[in-house]
Amino acid sequence: MDYMSIIVIILAVLLILAAFFVIRSKDLVAAVVASAVVSLISSIYFYILQAPDVALTEAAIGVALTTIFFMITIRKTRRDEE
Amino acid sequence: MYQILEYAGMVVTTIGVIFLFLGGLGVLRMPDVYTRMQAGTKATTLGAVGAIVGVGMMHPEWFFKTSIIALFILLSNPISSHALARGSYKIGIKVWQKKKIDAYEDALKKVKKEEEAV
Amino acid sequence: MRKILAVFFIGVFGYYMLAILMDFPFGIDHLNPGLAGAYLKDTVSKTGAVNVVTSIIVNYRGFDTLGEVTVLFLAATGMSALLYDGKTMNRSRQNASVIVKAGSRLLFPLIIILGAYVFIHGHLTPGGGFQGGAIIASGFLLMFISYRNYHVSHRILSNVESTAGSVFVVLGLLGLLYGATFLENIMPLGIPNKLFSGGLIPLIYIAVGFKVGAELTALLDTMLKTVK
Amino acid sequence: MIYAFFGVAIAGLILAAIRFAIGPTVPDRLVALDTMTTITTAFLVLLGFFFERYIYIDVALIYGVLGFVGVLTMARYFEGGL
Amino acid sequence: MSRILFSFIVFFLFWVALTSSLDPQELGVGALVSLIIAFLAGKEITEDGMKNFSFRRIQYTIRYLFVFFWEMIKANLDVAMRIIQPVIPINPGIVEVPTKLKSNVAKLALANSITLTPGTLTVDIIDDKLYIHWIDVKSENPEENFKEISSVFEKYIKEIFE
Amino acid sequence: MMFDPVLMIALPLLAAFLIPVINRFSKAIPKYIPVVVIGFNLYESIMLLPYSMVKPVIVIIAGWQPPLGINLTIGPLGNILALMISLVGFVVAIYNIKFVTEEPTEKYYMLFLLIITGATGVVLTGDLFNMFVFLEITSISAYALTAFIRDRNGAEAAFKYLLIGGIASTMILLGIAIIYTYTGTLNLADIAQKMQYVDPKIALAAMVLLIVGFGVEAELFPLNGWAPDAYSQAPTPVGAVFGGIVVKAGVYGLARMIYTIFNFEGVFYFLMIMGLITLLMAEMSAMRQSQIKRMLAFSSIGQMGLVFIAFGLATQRGVEGALFQMLNHALLKPLLFLSAGYLVYYSGSKNIEDLDGMGRRKPFLAFFFAFGAFAIMGLPPLNGFWSKMIIISETIRNGFVIVAAFVLAGSVIEAVYYLRVVGRLYFKKHDDNQQEKYVHGSAIFAMSILVILAIVIGLYPDLVMQYLKPAAEELVNKSLYIQSVFAIN
Amino acid sequence: MVYYIASLSLILIGLYGVLVKKNLIKIVLSLSLINAGIHILLIAIGYIDGRTAPIFSTPELRPEQMVDPVPQALVLTAIVIGLAITALALTIVIRLYDHHKTLDVSKIRELKW
């Protein structure tokens, strides 16, 4: 058990919790913010797995663009899950 | 010379990382959004800048790129936390306070009145 | 009822997937000497690009990338077709504060340069056309959300998009014209790790960068503008 | 030494993540996300140092810039400016 | 013209720092890219153009940076002291601070400096009044606040940007 | 004269990219671009036929030999399907010229062009991941086209389709991940060669994931929930494209997976059972529909069920029957959809009841519809008869008498509901005199092409069968395919 | 190994969301979760212990020191395709909301699901 795998396990726990939060949260904005966290942690994963190209793409698309699409959609529809 | 720079870089990185941790702690412990923002912004900005510049000092040929990251963080972090503070004030999150001191509320009311008058 | 059924289904699916994944090799070189070995060995000498991922995307599997560009193009087309209303609307009601405005005005050109850097250096560093285009689009987004009346001409965007897309295909067809195959590298390879290397790869990535940037910007603008 | 850096930075990330989980309002979560983005940027630089690859720094650079755009967009959403 | 030249130089320096290389190919492409972007967007980032490179401004900038970093470190120590205590000693509120700065970029610099220094966070700017969330409110009088919070920076920023 | 086959994909893409610019200069030109470009594809795929029948044409892309780079592998099967796709695309493109008026029209033509390009790419490519990319092009343009008429049902159908399709695409990706892990390659022939060394348990999992993925486009039960809504809510020509093109691409993918890549005996029985269920469910549902386009959609699913049954036989003649049935379906379903589109347009209602007496008022249209209905039911001299006969006789010859009985029962049900509609067209009186609308010549021309082809194939089935034989052989005997890909090294 | 479990959990959570949730935006979010899980899985497949990214930025790097580049290339394509699907799905959601004034799937059913 080296240090790196401890970090990976911690990140995995955070990732799964964030994913749970996406599903559970009643507030759609909070869910979208949580999905940004999922994307953030998966980006760190790609980085650790020696895939900087993918990490960069995930950073460019996951953190900014996808989140923003969701935010615009929520802005144009409604925020609460009925 | 390189040796000195490397040790200095290590010290700077250590300080930075510690402040990153303190930033996280502050975000967790503070009582309301605005104070959390204070802790989060200040501590993590210095922390990140410290850690990044420290790495740049340990690897002198990385220095320029790392300082660009540091510059971006220095410029962008306060802006985003300002926008967040303004946004959360606008959706009606109250300031946690012992004594009531809120000059902004009155100013906003005034602005609103002027807009209605127009 | 539906929940129980779903949980049951997911349980079964998860069990089987887990059983399969447990046999998966992790962290060991299980394909030696597969496709990957060949790519790693030959890329620098045969394509001139240092970034193997880029050379796979643009050169070995360039056809995929053409398809990928098309997918994004499709999404943009589909969205603008679906949101088409025949009339345009104002973007937002609330003005941003002076700080945000000044900050985005300052950061905007720097972000654009950053995007250009990413797609020009696609064959040397991580990143490439898509990432660069996405960064440029984010730069425009910064302006859209800070300034109510910031206007980008859709005419120009769509022209850029069409031109860049056609350039990609035409670069591919050049190969046929010179008696080689579609998308084949017909330019000198250059010295690895210099900017001018990799033959067609940087050119294609520049075209892709422009195209993706224009597409995503147009997409964001349509989404922000139309419907209430 | 570098492992200690990782440990402390990850600890900061976890603390921010806890704040993210307990909320209570969405701006709270956004503050946590903002903090996490900044910590992640620094963490990626440290990881790049650990892997001894200069090119990895690009990812951190893009991450810092685009994380800012994402958070700013959400902040503008609350103002009603999206 | 002067504004475009100024922004061209800034962009080019940025590019060189980004590539960290003096290879002629990189420099040539960088010059091309910065030139294009300077023509398209260069007018927007500055109002004074080449005047920004005058000796006085550069000198003030350097002095300002030192002051700023010192204040920032103080701020962080201050935050750190507050965070690690069992009961956090705070008395927050939002106060008003006047400013004499006119240009937007100067206001941005001031607001950012204030946000990064001890116990303060800029919430909004309405005309020439800054609204600041202060973690430990000492007075409610705008003039006193001005002295306490922003007077240090304002004189440097005024020299640098105006 | 034969051009490089890669132009069949490159040129439509170029044209689609250029349409927005051309639209600036003239609003009238974009509607003719699909006709020209797909016409080129048609010409090209006909020219290719003599070559690909002898041995598969391998087109190298970017100058890399098969396992390294992507290559197009145009065997008899791929070529015939490409021919079918471009034929249907050509006809529908002609039909489009006057029919599409919904703004923004140039976007419609772009999407239309790309859906056909995607389907062509799926059937021509020899690379698994490339197939996935082209399948996504096809399905994403299909989602957009389903919602193209911006009414409430269109959006709902599109969302349903997108949801199922989105999950399917993730399943394909998962399957590709498993396959790549164990074979280390993405070339179809290479995978097929290496698949025999892979643990059967894992191969089975990969196959199930891929079948689920391609089954959505191929309308395999129970993944076909999207089809009736999408067919009926999309603009009419798009319904024809779904039936004639998108489904073909899905079936090709499915057949390629089952026959070439994996070798499991059991999957053929599974396919046959699923096909039977698909057939019966669809025909029963089609009986109950009151909207004509929905009815046609269910009928289309039923036809696909028949195709799956024939594929499930896994014999040379059975596969021939399946391919013949696909060809007939590709000719007749667009005919039915296109004529039904105009019928709906004239009667102003989607319901079958409102089509009364159309046979008198619109003899041409009613004739086209009736012809399509008779042919698809399998009335003897027409083309549908031959394919059904091959399938049924082959089913009986292999001992699946019960299956054959069910197929016959399904045919009877099919005949009942088609005759119901045809009867209404001709024998019901309807006497409100609506204003006369003109039937566009281009539409008549488009439908006539299909009718003539159907008659010719019905009279001389051997004309087609000589091409279908090598195609079926390619599927049944996979070593042929593998060898031809590696022969060029 | 941790990566496999994490990615599988993401896929399963996403599937659960798609199957059970009634909110349209939640469904689209769940789809993107599934995608994220598959991307992590693919990259983890290509990883080889102790090796570095497949970029020959300095001359002393050897091919034997590098991870498998193919999954990375595939994931890049897959991410862009996922973005396209998400964007289109959200557009359709906006359209649906315009017509029905609700995001609840169970209230939208005019067609039989």
Short mmCIF file of C-alpha atoms in Angstrom, two decimals, chain F residues 123-399:
data_model
loop_
_atom_site.label_atom_id
_atom_site.label_comp_id
_atom_site.label_asym_id
_atom_site.label_seq_id
_atom_site.Cartn_x
_atom_site.Cartn_y
_atom_site.Cartn_z
CA VAL F 123 -21.54 -0.34 -43.53
CA LEU F 124 -18.26 0.46 -45.25
CA THR F 125 -15.78 0.73 -42.40
CA GLY F 126 -13.61 -2.12 -41.24
CA ASP F 127 -12.86 -0.77 -37.78
CA LEU F 128 -14.92 -1.25 -34.65
CA PHE F 129 -14.45 2.16 -33.09
CA ASN F 130 -14.91 3.90 -36.40
CA MET F 131 -18.18 2.04 -36.73
CA PHE F 132 -19.20 3.42 -33.34
CA VAL F 133 -18.36 6.97 -34.43
CA PHE F 134 -20.41 6.66 -37.61
CA LEU F 135 -23.25 5.06 -35.70
CA GLU F 136 -23.23 8.08 -33.43
CA ILE F 137 -23.32 10.41 -36.42
CA THR F 138 -26.33 8.52 -37.70
CA SER F 139 -28.15 8.45 -34.42
CA ILE F 140 -27.42 12.04 -33.39
CA SER F 141 -28.76 13.35 -36.66
CA ALA F 142 -31.71 11.01 -36.19
CA TYR F 143 -32.43 12.56 -32.77
CA ALA F 144 -32.29 16.04 -34.19
CA LEU F 145 -34.48 15.14 -37.15
CA THR F 146 -37.08 13.48 -34.93
CA ALA F 147 -37.59 16.74 -33.11
CA PHE F 148 -37.32 18.80 -36.26
CA ILE F 149 -40.99 19.70 -36.34
CA ARG F 150 -41.00 21.64 -33.14
CA ASP F 151 -44.27 20.42 -31.67
CA ARG F 152 -44.71 18.78 -28.29
CA ASN F 153 -44.85 15.17 -29.42
CA GLY F 154 -41.79 15.53 -31.61
CA ALA F 155 -39.67 16.68 -28.69
CA GLU F 156 -40.99 13.90 -26.53
CA ALA F 157 -40.30 11.20 -29.10
CA ALA F 158 -36.84 12.61 -29.67
CA PHE F 159 -36.05 12.57 -25.96
CA LYS F 160 -37.18 9.00 -25.65
CA TYR F 161 -35.09 8.01 -28.64
CA LEU F 162 -32.10 9.93 -27.33
CA LEU F 163 -32.33 8.32 -23.92
CA ILE F 164 -32.38 4.78 -25.27
CA GLY F 165 -29.80 5.62 -27.89
CA GLY F 166 -27.53 7.32 -25.36
CA ILE F 167 -27.51 4.29 -23.08
CA ALA F 168 -26.93 2.07 -26.10
CA SER F 169 -23.93 4.09 -27.15
CA THR F 170 -22.40 3.79 -23.68
CA MET F 171 -22.97 0.04 -23.87
CA ILE F 172 -21.14 -0.14 -27.20
CA LEU F 173 -18.28 1.82 -25.69
CA LEU F 174 -18.12 -0.59 -22.76
CA GLY F 175 -18.09 -3.52 -25.16
CA ILE F 176 -15.29 -1.91 -27.14
CA ALA F 177 -13.36 -1.41 -23.91
CA ILE F 178 -13.62 -5.10 -23.06
CA ILE F 179 -12.68 -6.17 -26.56
CA TYR F 180 -9.71 -3.84 -26.66
CA THR F 181 -8.49 -5.11 -23.30
CA TYR F 182 -8.34 -8.70 -24.46
CA THR F 183 -7.41 -8.42 -28.11
CA GLY F 184 -5.42 -5.20 -28.21
CA THR F 185 -6.78 -4.19 -31.57
CA LEU F 186 -9.77 -2.47 -33.09
CA ASN F 187 -9.73 -3.76 -36.64
CA LEU F 188 -12.73 -6.01 -37.20
CA ALA F 189 -10.86 -8.75 -39.00
CA ASP F 190 -8.04 -8.69 -36.50
CA ILE F 191 -10.51 -8.90 -33.62
CA ALA F 192 -12.28 -11.80 -35.29
CA GLN F 193 -8.97 -13.59 -35.62
CA LYS F 194 -7.93 -13.04 -32.01
CA MET F 195 -11.34 -13.54 -30.46
CA GLN F 196 -10.99 -17.34 -30.39
CA TYR F 197 -8.24 -17.09 -27.78
CA VAL F 198 -10.38 -14.99 -25.46
CA ASP F 199 -12.10 -16.53 -22.45
CA PRO F 200 -15.69 -17.32 -23.59
CA LYS F 201 -17.19 -15.77 -20.46
CA ILE F 202 -15.67 -12.42 -21.30
CA ALA F 203 -16.43 -12.70 -24.98
CA LEU F 204 -20.05 -13.39 -24.09
CA ALA F 205 -20.22 -10.25 -21.97
CA ALA F 206 -18.73 -8.15 -24.74
CA MET F 207 -21.15 -9.63 -27.22
CA VAL F 208 -24.17 -8.94 -25.05
CA LEU F 209 -23.11 -5.33 -24.62
CA LEU F 210 -22.59 -4.89 -28.34
CA ILE F 211 -25.87 -6.57 -29.22
CA VAL F 212 -27.68 -4.24 -26.86
CA GLY F 213 -25.92 -1.29 -28.46
CA PHE F 214 -26.61 -2.16 -32.06
CA GLY F 215 -29.98 -3.67 -31.26
CA VAL F 216 -31.41 -0.26 -30.51
CA GLU F 217 -30.82 0.99 -34.02
CA ALA F 218 -31.84 -2.39 -35.41
CA GLU F 219 -35.16 -2.30 -33.52
CA LEU F 220 -34.59 -5.63 -31.80
CA PHE F 221 -37.14 -6.45 -29.11
CA PRO F 222 -37.22 -5.13 -26.32
CA LEU F 223 -35.08 -2.18 -27.38
CA ASN F 224 -37.50 -0.83 -29.96
CA GLY F 225 -39.69 1.31 -27.73
CA TRP F 226 -38.48 4.45 -29.42
CA ALA F 227 -39.36 3.42 -32.93
CA PRO F 228 -43.12 3.97 -33.24
CA ASP F 229 -42.96 7.45 -31.73
CA ALA F 230 -39.92 8.51 -33.66
CA TYR F 231 -41.35 7.25 -36.95
CA SER F 232 -44.64 8.95 -36.46
CA GLN F 233 -43.44 12.26 -35.06
CA ALA F 234 -40.54 12.89 -37.43
CA PRO F 235 -41.16 14.58 -40.76
CA THR F 236 -42.39 11.97 -43.25
CA PRO F 237 -39.25 11.65 -45.38
CA VAL F 238 -37.31 11.09 -42.17
CA GLY F 239 -39.64 8.25 -41.27
CA ALA F 240 -38.76 6.72 -44.62
CA VAL F 241 -35.07 7.25 -43.87
CA PHE F 242 -35.41 5.54 -40.49
CA GLY F 243 -37.08 2.54 -42.05
CA GLY F 244 -34.88 2.35 -45.09
CA ILE F 245 -31.49 3.46 -43.81
CA VAL F 246 -30.94 3.75 -40.06
CA VAL F 247 -32.32 0.30 -39.39
CA LYS F 248 -30.13 -1.15 -42.12
CA ALA F 249 -27.03 0.27 -40.50
CA GLY F 250 -28.06 -1.20 -37.15
CA VAL F 251 -28.79 -4.62 -38.64
CA TYR F 252 -25.47 -4.60 -40.44
CA GLY F 253 -23.66 -3.86 -37.20
CA LEU F 254 -25.55 -6.60 -35.41
CA ALA F 255 -24.90 -9.17 -38.14
CA ARG F 256 -21.23 -8.23 -38.28
CA MET F 257 -20.88 -8.69 -34.53
CA ILE F 258 -22.70 -11.99 -34.39
CA TYR F 259 -21.34 -13.62 -37.52
CA THR F 260 -17.86 -12.24 -37.93
CA ILE F 261 -16.49 -11.31 -34.54
CA PHE F 262 -17.94 -13.80 -32.12
CA ASN F 263 -18.65 -17.46 -32.55
CA PHE F 264 -21.37 -18.61 -30.19
CA GLU F 265 -23.87 -21.17 -31.39
CA GLY F 266 -26.48 -20.22 -28.84
CA VAL F 267 -26.79 -16.65 -29.96
CA PHE F 268 -28.48 -17.72 -33.18
CA TYR F 269 -31.33 -19.37 -31.32
CA PHE F 270 -31.56 -16.33 -29.11
CA LEU F 271 -31.72 -14.13 -32.18
CA MET F 272 -34.41 -16.28 -33.71
CA ILE F 273 -36.54 -16.21 -30.58
CA MET F 274 -36.10 -12.48 -30.22
CA GLY F 275 -36.95 -12.04 -33.87
CA LEU F 276 -40.10 -14.08 -33.42
CA ILE F 277 -41.18 -12.06 -30.42
CA THR F 278 -40.38 -8.85 -32.26
CA LEU F 279 -42.42 -10.00 -35.23
CA LEU F 280 -45.49 -11.08 -33.27
CA MET F 281 -45.53 -8.13 -30.87
CA ALA F 282 -45.11 -5.63 -33.68
CA GLU F 283 -47.77 -7.14 -35.90
CA MET F 284 -50.26 -7.34 -33.04
CA SER F 285 -49.59 -3.72 -32.13
CA ALA F 286 -49.84 -2.62 -35.73
CA MET F 287 -53.37 -4.08 -35.83
CA ARG F 288 -54.49 -1.78 -33.07
CA GLN F 289 -53.06 1.49 -34.38
CA SER F 290 -55.34 4.21 -35.58
CA GLN F 291 -52.61 6.45 -37.02
CA ILE F 292 -51.21 5.43 -40.33
CA LYS F 293 -47.59 6.36 -39.64
CA ARG F 294 -47.60 4.50 -36.35
CA MET F 295 -49.00 1.50 -38.11
CA LEU F 296 -46.25 1.63 -40.68
CA ALA F 297 -43.68 1.94 -37.90
CA PHE F 298 -44.90 -1.21 -36.20
CA SER F 299 -45.00 -2.96 -39.53
CA SER F 300 -41.38 -1.95 -40.05
CA ILE F 301 -40.44 -3.45 -36.68
CA GLY F 302 -42.26 -6.62 -37.69
CA GLN F 303 -40.28 -6.84 -40.91
CA MET F 304 -37.11 -6.53 -38.92
CA GLY F 305 -38.30 -9.41 -36.76
CA LEU F 306 -38.54 -11.48 -39.91
CA VAL F 307 -35.02 -10.48 -40.84
CA PHE F 308 -33.74 -11.54 -37.42
CA ILE F 309 -35.42 -14.90 -37.72
CA ALA F 310 -33.70 -15.44 -41.04
CA PHE F 311 -30.37 -14.34 -39.58
CA GLY F 312 -30.94 -16.71 -36.70
CA LEU F 313 -30.95 -19.67 -39.09
CA ALA F 314 -27.24 -19.13 -39.74
CA THR F 315 -27.31 -20.95 -43.06
CA GLN F 316 -26.24 -19.64 -46.42
CA ARG F 317 -29.74 -19.60 -47.85
CA GLY F 318 -31.25 -18.19 -44.67
CA VAL F 319 -28.89 -15.23 -44.72
CA GLU F 320 -29.66 -14.74 -48.39
CA GLY F 321 -33.32 -14.60 -47.49
CA ALA F 322 -32.62 -12.09 -44.75
CA LEU F 323 -30.66 -9.85 -47.07
CA PHE F 324 -33.33 -10.11 -49.74
CA GLN F 325 -35.96 -9.22 -47.17
CA MET F 326 -33.87 -6.23 -46.11
CA LEU F 327 -33.60 -5.10 -49.71
CA ASN F 328 -37.34 -5.40 -50.22
CA HIS F 329 -37.99 -3.57 -47.01
CA ALA F 330 -35.60 -0.84 -48.07
CA LEU F 331 -37.54 -0.38 -51.28
CA LEU F 332 -41.09 -0.76 -50.04
CA LYS F 333 -41.14 0.91 -46.64
CA PRO F 334 -39.95 4.26 -48.02
CA LEU F 335 -42.56 3.90 -50.75
CA LEU F 336 -45.27 3.37 -48.15
CA PHE F 337 -43.99 6.20 -45.98
CA LEU F 338 -43.63 8.66 -48.81
CA SER F 339 -47.07 7.99 -50.23
CA ALA F 340 -48.59 7.99 -46.75
CA GLY F 341 -46.89 11.35 -46.17
CA TYR F 342 -48.77 12.90 -49.07
CA LEU F 343 -51.98 11.13 -48.11
CA VAL F 344 -51.72 12.61 -44.64
CA TYR F 345 -50.91 15.98 -46.17
CA TYR F 346 -54.04 15.93 -48.28
CA SER F 347 -56.44 14.55 -45.77
CA GLY F 348 -55.03 16.85 -43.09
CA SER F 349 -55.11 14.14 -40.47
CA LYS F 350 -52.86 11.34 -39.35
CA ASN F 351 -55.73 8.96 -38.68
CA ILE F 352 -56.57 6.06 -40.91
CA GLU F 353 -60.31 6.83 -40.82
CA ASP F 354 -59.77 10.12 -42.58
CA LEU F 355 -58.18 8.50 -45.61
CA ASP F 356 -61.55 7.31 -46.91
CA GLY F 357 -61.98 7.52 -50.62
CA MET F 358 -58.51 8.75 -51.38
CA GLY F 359 -58.35 6.17 -54.16
CA ARG F 360 -60.74 8.24 -56.21
CA ARG F 361 -59.39 11.63 -55.42
CA LYS F 362 -55.69 10.83 -55.62
CA PRO F 363 -55.42 7.78 -57.84
CA PHE F 364 -51.65 8.02 -58.20
CA LEU F 365 -50.92 8.20 -54.51
CA ALA F 366 -53.40 5.55 -53.59
CA PHE F 367 -51.94 3.30 -56.25
CA PHE F 368 -48.45 3.75 -54.83
CA PHE F 369 -49.63 2.98 -51.34
CA ALA F 370 -51.65 -0.03 -52.44
CA PHE F 371 -48.77 -1.32 -54.51
CA GLY F 372 -46.39 -1.03 -51.56
CA ALA F 373 -48.90 -2.74 -49.28
CA PHE F 374 -49.44 -5.65 -51.66
CA ALA F 375 -45.75 -6.08 -52.25
CA ILE F 376 -44.87 -6.05 -48.58
CA MET F 377 -47.62 -8.54 -47.80
CA GLY F 378 -45.94 -10.91 -50.22
CA LEU F 379 -48.41 -11.17 -53.08
CA PRO F 380 -46.91 -13.58 -55.60
CA PRO F 381 -45.50 -11.77 -58.56
CA LEU F 382 -44.07 -8.95 -56.47
CA ASN F 383 -40.70 -8.88 -54.78
CA GLY F 384 -41.89 -9.32 -51.19
CA PHE F 385 -43.14 -12.78 -52.09
CA TRP F 386 -39.75 -14.20 -52.98
CA SER F 387 -37.98 -13.15 -49.84
CA LYS F 388 -40.76 -14.41 -47.62
CA MET F 389 -40.84 -17.68 -49.47
CA ILE F 390 -37.11 -18.19 -49.09
CA ILE F 391 -37.27 -17.48 -45.38
CA ILE F 392 -40.23 -19.74 -44.70
CA SER F 393 -38.98 -22.66 -46.78
CA GLU F 394 -35.55 -22.39 -45.20
CA THR F 395 -37.07 -22.29 -41.72
CA ILE F 396 -39.01 -25.46 -42.42
CA ARG F 397 -36.01 -27.15 -44.00
CA ASN F 398 -34.04 -26.58 -40.78
CA GLY F 399 -36.79 -28.10 -38.70
#
